[in-house]
Short mmCIF file of N, CA and C in Angstrom, two decimals:
data_model
loop_
_atom_site.label_atom_id
_atom_site.label_comp_id
_atom_site.label_asym_id
_atom_site.label_seq_id
_atom_site.Cartn_x
_atom_site.Cartn_y
_atom_site.Cartn_z
N MET A 1 58.14 -23.74 -13.06
CA MET A 1 57.14 -22.83 -13.58
C MET A 1 56.18 -23.56 -14.52
N PHE A 2 56.74 -24.38 -15.42
CA PHE A 2 55.91 -25.13 -16.36
C PHE A 2 55.01 -26.12 -15.62
N ALA A 3 55.51 -26.73 -14.57
CA ALA A 3 54.73 -27.71 -13.80
C ALA A 3 53.51 -27.03 -13.15
N ARG A 4 53.72 -25.83 -12.61
CA ARG A 4 52.60 -25.11 -12.00
C ARG A 4 51.54 -24.75 -13.04
N LEU A 5 51.98 -24.28 -14.19
CA LEU A 5 51.07 -23.91 -15.25
C LEU A 5 50.28 -25.13 -15.73
N ALA A 6 50.95 -26.25 -15.89
CA ALA A 6 50.29 -27.48 -16.32
C ALA A 6 49.27 -27.93 -15.28
N LEU A 7 49.61 -27.84 -14.01
CA LEU A 7 48.70 -28.21 -12.93
C LEU A 7 47.47 -27.30 -12.91
N LEU A 8 47.70 -26.01 -13.05
CA LEU A 8 46.62 -25.04 -13.08
C LEU A 8 45.68 -25.26 -14.26
N MET A 9 46.25 -25.51 -15.43
CA MET A 9 45.43 -25.74 -16.62
C MET A 9 44.66 -27.05 -16.50
N GLY A 10 45.29 -28.07 -15.94
CA GLY A 10 44.62 -29.35 -15.73
C GLY A 10 43.43 -29.21 -14.80
N ALA A 11 43.62 -28.46 -13.73
CA ALA A 11 42.53 -28.23 -12.78
C ALA A 11 41.39 -27.46 -13.44
N ALA A 12 41.74 -26.47 -14.23
CA ALA A 12 40.71 -25.69 -14.93
C ALA A 12 39.94 -26.55 -15.92
N LEU A 13 40.61 -27.42 -16.63
CA LEU A 13 39.94 -28.30 -17.59
C LEU A 13 39.05 -29.30 -16.88
N LEU A 14 39.50 -29.84 -15.76
CA LEU A 14 38.68 -30.79 -15.01
C LEU A 14 37.42 -30.12 -14.47
N CYS A 15 37.56 -28.92 -13.95
CA CYS A 15 36.40 -28.21 -13.40
C CYS A 15 35.48 -27.70 -14.49
N GLY A 16 36.00 -27.51 -15.68
CA GLY A 16 35.19 -27.05 -16.79
C GLY A 16 34.06 -28.01 -17.10
N GLY A 17 34.23 -29.28 -16.82
CA GLY A 17 33.20 -30.27 -17.08
C GLY A 17 32.25 -30.44 -15.91
N CYS A 18 32.52 -29.80 -14.79
CA CYS A 18 31.67 -29.92 -13.61
C CYS A 18 30.44 -29.02 -13.77
N GLU A 19 29.27 -29.55 -13.50
CA GLU A 19 28.06 -28.75 -13.55
C GLU A 19 27.75 -28.30 -12.13
N VAL A 20 27.74 -26.99 -11.92
CA VAL A 20 27.43 -26.43 -10.62
C VAL A 20 25.91 -26.21 -10.58
N PRO A 21 25.23 -26.89 -9.65
CA PRO A 21 23.78 -26.74 -9.63
C PRO A 21 23.37 -25.33 -9.21
N SER A 22 22.41 -24.78 -9.95
CA SER A 22 21.84 -23.50 -9.53
C SER A 22 20.71 -23.83 -8.55
N GLU A 23 20.16 -22.82 -7.92
CA GLU A 23 19.07 -23.06 -6.98
C GLU A 23 17.71 -22.99 -7.65
N VAL A 24 17.65 -22.72 -8.96
CA VAL A 24 16.37 -22.66 -9.66
C VAL A 24 15.66 -24.01 -9.51
N GLY A 25 14.44 -23.97 -9.00
CA GLY A 25 13.66 -25.19 -8.78
C GLY A 25 13.73 -25.74 -7.36
N LYS A 26 14.70 -25.29 -6.57
CA LYS A 26 14.85 -25.77 -5.19
C LYS A 26 13.66 -25.28 -4.34
N PRO A 27 13.09 -26.13 -3.50
CA PRO A 27 11.99 -25.70 -2.63
C PRO A 27 12.41 -24.54 -1.73
N CYS A 28 11.47 -23.61 -1.48
CA CYS A 28 11.76 -22.46 -0.63
C CYS A 28 10.48 -22.00 0.06
N LEU A 29 10.64 -21.16 1.06
CA LEU A 29 9.51 -20.59 1.80
C LEU A 29 9.19 -19.21 1.23
N LEU A 30 7.92 -18.97 0.91
CA LEU A 30 7.49 -17.67 0.42
C LEU A 30 7.45 -16.66 1.56
N VAL A 31 7.84 -15.42 1.25
CA VAL A 31 7.78 -14.32 2.23
C VAL A 31 7.07 -13.13 1.60
N LYS A 32 6.60 -12.25 2.45
CA LYS A 32 5.98 -10.99 2.01
C LYS A 32 6.53 -9.87 2.87
N LYS A 33 6.40 -8.64 2.39
CA LYS A 33 6.88 -7.49 3.15
C LYS A 33 6.12 -7.41 4.47
N SER A 34 6.84 -7.18 5.54
CA SER A 34 6.23 -7.13 6.87
C SER A 34 5.57 -5.78 7.13
N SER A 35 4.49 -5.83 7.85
CA SER A 35 3.83 -4.59 8.27
C SER A 35 4.43 -4.09 9.60
N SER A 36 5.28 -4.90 10.20
CA SER A 36 5.92 -4.54 11.47
C SER A 36 7.27 -3.86 11.21
N PRO A 37 7.56 -2.78 11.89
CA PRO A 37 8.86 -2.12 11.70
C PRO A 37 10.03 -2.95 12.25
N ASP A 38 9.72 -3.97 13.06
CA ASP A 38 10.75 -4.82 13.65
C ASP A 38 11.28 -5.88 12.69
N ARG A 39 10.51 -6.19 11.64
CA ARG A 39 10.90 -7.25 10.70
C ARG A 39 10.80 -6.73 9.27
N LYS A 40 11.66 -7.25 8.43
CA LYS A 40 11.60 -6.89 7.01
C LYS A 40 10.56 -7.74 6.28
N PHE A 41 10.47 -9.04 6.65
CA PHE A 41 9.56 -9.96 5.97
C PHE A 41 8.74 -10.77 6.96
N ASP A 42 7.55 -11.15 6.52
CA ASP A 42 6.68 -12.07 7.25
C ASP A 42 6.49 -13.31 6.39
N PRO A 43 6.15 -14.43 7.00
CA PRO A 43 5.88 -15.63 6.21
C PRO A 43 4.57 -15.49 5.43
N VAL A 44 4.53 -16.10 4.26
CA VAL A 44 3.27 -16.19 3.50
C VAL A 44 2.52 -17.38 4.05
N VAL A 45 1.25 -17.16 4.39
CA VAL A 45 0.39 -18.20 4.93
C VAL A 45 -0.69 -18.52 3.89
N PRO A 46 -1.37 -19.66 4.01
CA PRO A 46 -2.36 -20.05 3.00
C PRO A 46 -3.39 -18.97 2.67
N ALA A 47 -3.81 -18.17 3.63
CA ALA A 47 -4.81 -17.13 3.37
C ALA A 47 -4.29 -16.04 2.43
N ASP A 48 -2.97 -15.93 2.27
CA ASP A 48 -2.37 -14.92 1.40
C ASP A 48 -2.38 -15.31 -0.07
N VAL A 49 -2.68 -16.57 -0.37
CA VAL A 49 -2.49 -17.11 -1.72
C VAL A 49 -3.83 -17.51 -2.34
N GLN A 50 -4.01 -17.15 -3.61
CA GLN A 50 -5.16 -17.63 -4.38
C GLN A 50 -4.64 -18.74 -5.27
N LEU A 51 -5.31 -19.89 -5.25
CA LEU A 51 -4.83 -21.06 -5.98
C LEU A 51 -4.68 -20.80 -7.48
N ASP A 52 -5.52 -19.96 -8.06
CA ASP A 52 -5.48 -19.75 -9.50
C ASP A 52 -4.52 -18.65 -9.94
N GLN A 53 -3.67 -18.16 -9.03
CA GLN A 53 -2.72 -17.11 -9.38
C GLN A 53 -1.30 -17.49 -8.98
N ASP A 54 -0.35 -17.07 -9.80
CA ASP A 54 1.06 -17.23 -9.46
C ASP A 54 1.38 -16.28 -8.31
N PHE A 55 2.38 -16.64 -7.51
CA PHE A 55 2.80 -15.80 -6.39
C PHE A 55 4.31 -15.65 -6.49
N VAL A 56 4.79 -14.41 -6.60
CA VAL A 56 6.22 -14.13 -6.66
C VAL A 56 6.62 -13.48 -5.35
N SER A 57 7.62 -14.06 -4.70
CA SER A 57 8.08 -13.59 -3.40
C SER A 57 9.52 -13.08 -3.53
N PHE A 58 9.71 -11.79 -3.32
CA PHE A 58 11.06 -11.20 -3.36
C PHE A 58 11.61 -11.15 -1.94
N GLY A 59 12.83 -11.59 -1.73
CA GLY A 59 13.46 -11.52 -0.42
C GLY A 59 13.60 -12.85 0.28
N SER A 60 13.31 -13.95 -0.41
CA SER A 60 13.42 -15.27 0.22
C SER A 60 14.89 -15.61 0.47
N GLN A 61 15.22 -15.81 1.71
CA GLN A 61 16.61 -16.14 2.07
C GLN A 61 16.99 -17.56 1.67
N ASP A 62 16.03 -18.35 1.23
CA ASP A 62 16.31 -19.72 0.80
C ASP A 62 16.92 -19.78 -0.59
N CYS A 63 16.89 -18.66 -1.34
CA CYS A 63 17.28 -18.67 -2.74
C CYS A 63 18.41 -17.68 -3.02
N GLU A 64 19.36 -18.10 -3.86
CA GLU A 64 20.51 -17.25 -4.17
C GLU A 64 20.10 -15.93 -4.82
N ASP A 65 19.04 -15.93 -5.63
CA ASP A 65 18.56 -14.69 -6.26
C ASP A 65 17.45 -14.04 -5.45
N LEU A 66 17.13 -14.56 -4.27
CA LEU A 66 16.12 -14.04 -3.35
C LEU A 66 14.70 -14.06 -3.92
N ILE A 67 14.45 -14.87 -4.95
CA ILE A 67 13.14 -14.94 -5.58
C ILE A 67 12.57 -16.35 -5.40
N CYS A 68 11.40 -16.43 -4.79
CA CYS A 68 10.71 -17.69 -4.59
C CYS A 68 9.34 -17.57 -5.25
N VAL A 69 8.95 -18.57 -6.04
CA VAL A 69 7.72 -18.52 -6.82
C VAL A 69 6.83 -19.69 -6.45
N ARG A 70 5.52 -19.44 -6.44
CA ARG A 70 4.54 -20.51 -6.34
C ARG A 70 3.68 -20.41 -7.59
N SER A 71 3.67 -21.45 -8.40
CA SER A 71 2.87 -21.45 -9.63
C SER A 71 1.40 -21.68 -9.31
N ALA A 72 0.55 -21.04 -10.11
CA ALA A 72 -0.89 -21.25 -9.98
C ALA A 72 -1.20 -22.72 -10.18
N GLY A 73 -2.13 -23.23 -9.45
CA GLY A 73 -2.49 -24.63 -9.57
C GLY A 73 -3.49 -25.03 -8.51
N PRO A 74 -4.01 -26.24 -8.61
CA PRO A 74 -5.09 -26.67 -7.73
C PRO A 74 -4.66 -27.02 -6.30
N THR A 75 -3.36 -27.15 -6.06
CA THR A 75 -2.91 -27.53 -4.71
C THR A 75 -1.98 -26.48 -4.14
N LEU A 76 -1.90 -26.45 -2.84
CA LEU A 76 -1.03 -25.53 -2.12
C LEU A 76 -0.13 -26.36 -1.22
N GLU A 77 1.16 -26.23 -1.42
CA GLU A 77 2.10 -26.98 -0.59
C GLU A 77 2.50 -26.12 0.60
N THR A 78 2.40 -26.70 1.80
CA THR A 78 2.69 -25.95 3.02
C THR A 78 3.61 -26.77 3.92
N THR A 79 4.14 -26.08 4.91
CA THR A 79 4.95 -26.73 5.93
C THR A 79 4.71 -26.02 7.26
N PRO A 80 4.55 -26.78 8.34
CA PRO A 80 4.37 -26.11 9.63
C PRO A 80 5.71 -25.59 10.15
N GLU A 81 5.67 -24.42 10.73
CA GLU A 81 6.86 -23.85 11.37
C GLU A 81 6.40 -23.22 12.67
N GLY A 82 6.61 -23.94 13.76
CA GLY A 82 6.08 -23.49 15.04
C GLY A 82 4.56 -23.55 14.99
N ASP A 83 3.90 -22.43 15.30
CA ASP A 83 2.44 -22.41 15.28
C ASP A 83 1.88 -21.79 13.99
N ILE A 84 2.76 -21.60 12.99
CA ILE A 84 2.35 -21.02 11.70
C ILE A 84 2.51 -22.05 10.60
N VAL A 85 1.54 -22.11 9.69
CA VAL A 85 1.66 -22.94 8.50
C VAL A 85 2.14 -22.02 7.39
N ARG A 86 3.31 -22.32 6.82
CA ARG A 86 3.92 -21.48 5.78
C ARG A 86 3.73 -22.12 4.41
N VAL A 87 3.69 -21.27 3.40
CA VAL A 87 3.50 -21.73 2.02
C VAL A 87 4.87 -21.91 1.36
N LEU A 88 5.00 -23.05 0.67
CA LEU A 88 6.23 -23.36 -0.06
C LEU A 88 6.10 -23.01 -1.53
N GLY A 89 7.21 -22.67 -2.10
CA GLY A 89 7.33 -22.44 -3.54
C GLY A 89 8.64 -23.06 -3.99
N TYR A 90 9.23 -22.50 -5.02
CA TYR A 90 10.54 -22.96 -5.50
C TYR A 90 11.34 -21.74 -5.95
N CYS A 91 12.66 -21.85 -5.83
CA CYS A 91 13.55 -20.75 -6.20
C CYS A 91 13.46 -20.46 -7.69
N SER A 92 13.54 -19.20 -8.02
CA SER A 92 13.47 -18.75 -9.39
C SER A 92 14.51 -17.67 -9.62
N LYS A 93 14.50 -17.11 -10.80
CA LYS A 93 15.35 -15.96 -11.13
C LYS A 93 14.72 -15.23 -12.30
N ALA A 94 15.12 -13.99 -12.48
CA ALA A 94 14.65 -13.23 -13.64
C ALA A 94 15.23 -13.89 -14.89
N CYS A 95 14.51 -13.79 -16.00
CA CYS A 95 14.98 -14.40 -17.25
C CYS A 95 14.69 -13.47 -18.42
N ALA A 96 15.15 -13.85 -19.60
CA ALA A 96 15.18 -12.97 -20.76
C ALA A 96 13.82 -12.66 -21.38
N GLY A 97 12.92 -13.60 -21.44
CA GLY A 97 11.64 -13.36 -22.09
C GLY A 97 10.89 -14.64 -22.32
N GLU A 98 9.64 -14.52 -22.71
CA GLU A 98 8.74 -15.66 -22.89
C GLU A 98 9.40 -16.81 -23.64
N GLY A 99 9.37 -17.98 -23.02
CA GLY A 99 9.85 -19.20 -23.66
C GLY A 99 11.36 -19.40 -23.65
N ALA A 100 12.12 -18.54 -23.00
CA ALA A 100 13.58 -18.67 -22.97
C ALA A 100 13.97 -19.79 -22.01
N ALA A 101 13.67 -21.01 -22.38
CA ALA A 101 13.84 -22.16 -21.50
C ALA A 101 15.29 -22.42 -21.12
N SER A 102 16.21 -22.13 -22.02
CA SER A 102 17.62 -22.45 -21.74
C SER A 102 18.14 -21.67 -20.54
N THR A 103 17.56 -20.51 -20.24
CA THR A 103 18.01 -19.75 -19.08
C THR A 103 17.37 -20.26 -17.79
N CYS A 104 16.44 -21.19 -17.91
CA CYS A 104 15.71 -21.69 -16.75
C CYS A 104 15.96 -23.17 -16.50
N THR A 105 17.12 -23.64 -16.85
CA THR A 105 17.45 -25.04 -16.64
C THR A 105 17.43 -25.36 -15.16
N VAL A 106 16.80 -26.46 -14.81
CA VAL A 106 16.72 -26.91 -13.42
C VAL A 106 17.65 -28.10 -13.24
N ASN A 107 18.66 -27.91 -12.39
CA ASN A 107 19.57 -29.02 -12.10
C ASN A 107 19.79 -29.20 -10.60
N HIS A 108 18.95 -28.57 -9.79
CA HIS A 108 19.09 -28.73 -8.34
C HIS A 108 18.56 -30.10 -7.93
N PRO A 109 19.29 -30.83 -7.11
CA PRO A 109 18.87 -32.19 -6.75
C PRO A 109 17.56 -32.27 -5.95
N ASP A 110 17.16 -31.18 -5.29
CA ASP A 110 15.93 -31.20 -4.49
C ASP A 110 14.70 -30.72 -5.26
N ALA A 111 14.87 -30.34 -6.53
CA ALA A 111 13.74 -29.86 -7.32
C ALA A 111 12.74 -30.99 -7.54
N LYS A 112 11.47 -30.68 -7.44
CA LYS A 112 10.42 -31.68 -7.67
C LYS A 112 10.33 -31.98 -9.16
N PRO A 113 10.03 -33.22 -9.53
CA PRO A 113 9.97 -33.60 -10.94
C PRO A 113 9.01 -32.74 -11.77
N GLU A 114 7.84 -32.38 -11.21
CA GLU A 114 6.88 -31.58 -11.97
C GLU A 114 7.38 -30.15 -12.19
N VAL A 115 8.20 -29.63 -11.28
CA VAL A 115 8.80 -28.32 -11.48
C VAL A 115 9.90 -28.43 -12.54
N LYS A 116 10.72 -29.44 -12.40
CA LYS A 116 11.83 -29.63 -13.34
C LYS A 116 11.33 -29.82 -14.78
N ALA A 117 10.27 -30.57 -14.95
CA ALA A 117 9.76 -30.90 -16.29
C ALA A 117 9.04 -29.73 -16.96
N ASN A 118 8.56 -28.76 -16.19
CA ASN A 118 7.72 -27.71 -16.76
C ASN A 118 8.29 -26.30 -16.62
N MET A 119 9.58 -26.16 -16.32
CA MET A 119 10.17 -24.85 -16.10
C MET A 119 10.43 -24.13 -17.42
N ALA A 120 10.02 -22.86 -17.49
CA ALA A 120 10.26 -22.01 -18.65
C ALA A 120 10.21 -20.55 -18.21
N CYS A 121 10.69 -19.68 -19.04
CA CYS A 121 10.66 -18.25 -18.78
C CYS A 121 9.28 -17.73 -19.16
N GLN A 122 8.61 -17.08 -18.21
CA GLN A 122 7.27 -16.56 -18.49
C GLN A 122 6.98 -15.32 -17.66
N SER A 123 6.03 -14.53 -18.11
CA SER A 123 5.63 -13.32 -17.42
C SER A 123 4.72 -13.70 -16.25
N LEU A 124 5.09 -13.29 -15.04
CA LEU A 124 4.31 -13.65 -13.87
C LEU A 124 3.62 -12.47 -13.21
N LEU A 125 4.11 -11.28 -13.40
CA LEU A 125 3.54 -10.14 -12.69
C LEU A 125 2.55 -9.39 -13.57
N LEU A 126 3.04 -8.48 -14.30
CA LEU A 126 2.27 -7.66 -15.22
C LEU A 126 3.00 -7.75 -16.56
N ASP A 127 2.42 -7.21 -17.61
CA ASP A 127 3.21 -7.16 -18.83
C ASP A 127 4.25 -6.05 -18.69
N GLN A 128 5.22 -6.03 -19.59
CA GLN A 128 6.34 -5.09 -19.48
C GLN A 128 5.86 -3.65 -19.47
N GLN A 129 4.89 -3.30 -20.30
CA GLN A 129 4.40 -1.92 -20.36
C GLN A 129 3.75 -1.50 -19.05
N ALA A 130 2.91 -2.35 -18.46
CA ALA A 130 2.27 -2.03 -17.18
C ALA A 130 3.30 -1.86 -16.08
N LEU A 131 4.32 -2.70 -16.08
CA LEU A 131 5.39 -2.60 -15.09
C LEU A 131 6.13 -1.26 -15.25
N ASN A 132 6.45 -0.90 -16.50
CA ASN A 132 7.14 0.37 -16.78
C ASN A 132 6.28 1.56 -16.36
N ASP A 133 4.98 1.50 -16.66
CA ASP A 133 4.07 2.60 -16.30
C ASP A 133 4.00 2.77 -14.78
N PHE A 134 3.90 1.69 -14.05
CA PHE A 134 3.84 1.74 -12.60
C PHE A 134 5.14 2.32 -12.04
N ARG A 135 6.27 1.87 -12.56
CA ARG A 135 7.58 2.34 -12.09
C ARG A 135 7.72 3.84 -12.33
N THR A 136 7.20 4.35 -13.45
CA THR A 136 7.29 5.77 -13.78
C THR A 136 6.31 6.61 -12.97
N SER A 137 5.08 6.14 -12.82
CA SER A 137 4.04 6.93 -12.15
C SER A 137 4.16 6.95 -10.64
N ASP A 138 4.68 5.89 -10.04
CA ASP A 138 4.77 5.81 -8.58
C ASP A 138 6.06 5.08 -8.18
N PRO A 139 7.21 5.75 -8.32
CA PRO A 139 8.50 5.08 -8.03
C PRO A 139 8.59 4.48 -6.63
N ALA A 140 8.08 5.19 -5.63
CA ALA A 140 8.16 4.68 -4.25
C ALA A 140 7.26 3.45 -4.08
N GLY A 141 6.06 3.51 -4.62
CA GLY A 141 5.15 2.37 -4.55
C GLY A 141 5.70 1.17 -5.31
N TYR A 142 6.29 1.45 -6.46
CA TYR A 142 6.89 0.39 -7.26
C TYR A 142 8.00 -0.32 -6.47
N ARG A 143 8.91 0.48 -5.90
CA ARG A 143 10.03 -0.09 -5.14
C ARG A 143 9.53 -0.88 -3.93
N ALA A 144 8.48 -0.38 -3.28
CA ALA A 144 7.92 -1.09 -2.12
C ALA A 144 7.31 -2.42 -2.54
N THR A 145 6.79 -2.50 -3.75
CA THR A 145 6.14 -3.72 -4.23
C THR A 145 7.11 -4.68 -4.89
N PHE A 146 7.93 -4.16 -5.80
CA PHE A 146 8.79 -5.01 -6.63
C PHE A 146 10.28 -4.88 -6.38
N GLY A 147 10.69 -4.00 -5.47
CA GLY A 147 12.11 -3.80 -5.23
C GLY A 147 12.75 -3.19 -6.47
N GLU A 148 13.91 -3.68 -6.82
CA GLU A 148 14.64 -3.16 -7.97
C GLU A 148 14.35 -3.97 -9.24
N ASN A 149 13.48 -4.93 -9.17
CA ASN A 149 13.15 -5.75 -10.33
C ASN A 149 12.51 -4.90 -11.42
N VAL A 150 12.95 -5.08 -12.68
CA VAL A 150 12.39 -4.30 -13.78
C VAL A 150 11.79 -5.18 -14.88
N SER A 151 11.68 -6.46 -14.63
CA SER A 151 11.19 -7.38 -15.65
C SER A 151 10.03 -8.22 -15.10
N PRO A 152 9.03 -8.50 -15.93
CA PRO A 152 7.94 -9.38 -15.50
C PRO A 152 8.27 -10.85 -15.72
N TYR A 153 9.43 -11.14 -16.31
CA TYR A 153 9.77 -12.52 -16.69
C TYR A 153 10.59 -13.22 -15.62
N PHE A 154 10.11 -14.41 -15.25
CA PHE A 154 10.79 -15.25 -14.26
C PHE A 154 10.74 -16.70 -14.70
N CYS A 155 11.68 -17.49 -14.22
CA CYS A 155 11.64 -18.93 -14.45
C CYS A 155 10.51 -19.47 -13.59
N ALA A 156 9.57 -20.14 -14.22
CA ALA A 156 8.42 -20.67 -13.49
C ALA A 156 7.93 -21.94 -14.16
N ALA A 157 7.36 -22.80 -13.36
CA ALA A 157 6.83 -24.07 -13.86
C ALA A 157 5.33 -23.93 -14.05
N SER A 158 4.85 -24.35 -15.19
CA SER A 158 3.42 -24.38 -15.44
C SER A 158 2.90 -25.70 -14.88
N THR A 159 2.15 -25.63 -13.79
CA THR A 159 1.66 -26.86 -13.15
C THR A 159 0.15 -26.99 -13.27
N ASN A 160 -0.47 -26.16 -14.07
CA ASN A 160 -1.93 -26.26 -14.26
C ASN A 160 -2.27 -27.47 -15.08
N GLY A 161 -3.47 -28.00 -14.84
CA GLY A 161 -3.98 -29.10 -15.65
C GLY A 161 -3.36 -30.35 -15.24
#
């Protein structure tokens, strides 16, 4: 009995020092709600994105939290998939509030250096009051746009300048 307990505790202590990489910062494909009843999501293509605006994509199967973000900036990263050019972003998650960097640590091995170096918690959609007002005034429209998300704060990299 003592040997099993010692083995179990030893394993727990060894794993306690292991850092499990989160998917925050990992490259992902942006998606948008599909207009077709046959599909839930369509790929985001370059025409869907304005370079000077952040893009938050809910439902990305590439990310554990289903959130893929493209930060505003002068360049657009794409990848061809069949006959469609798709827009790339990076995995994100909801976070506590402006500047809460510790909740947005990037340790995924595939994260780009510029994403890793500039990740922080920031408001990407609307401010909290506007989000609350929209959710109250048009619950169905809110759910269709933002799903069950109730926060404007996400882990995002500032890549401007």
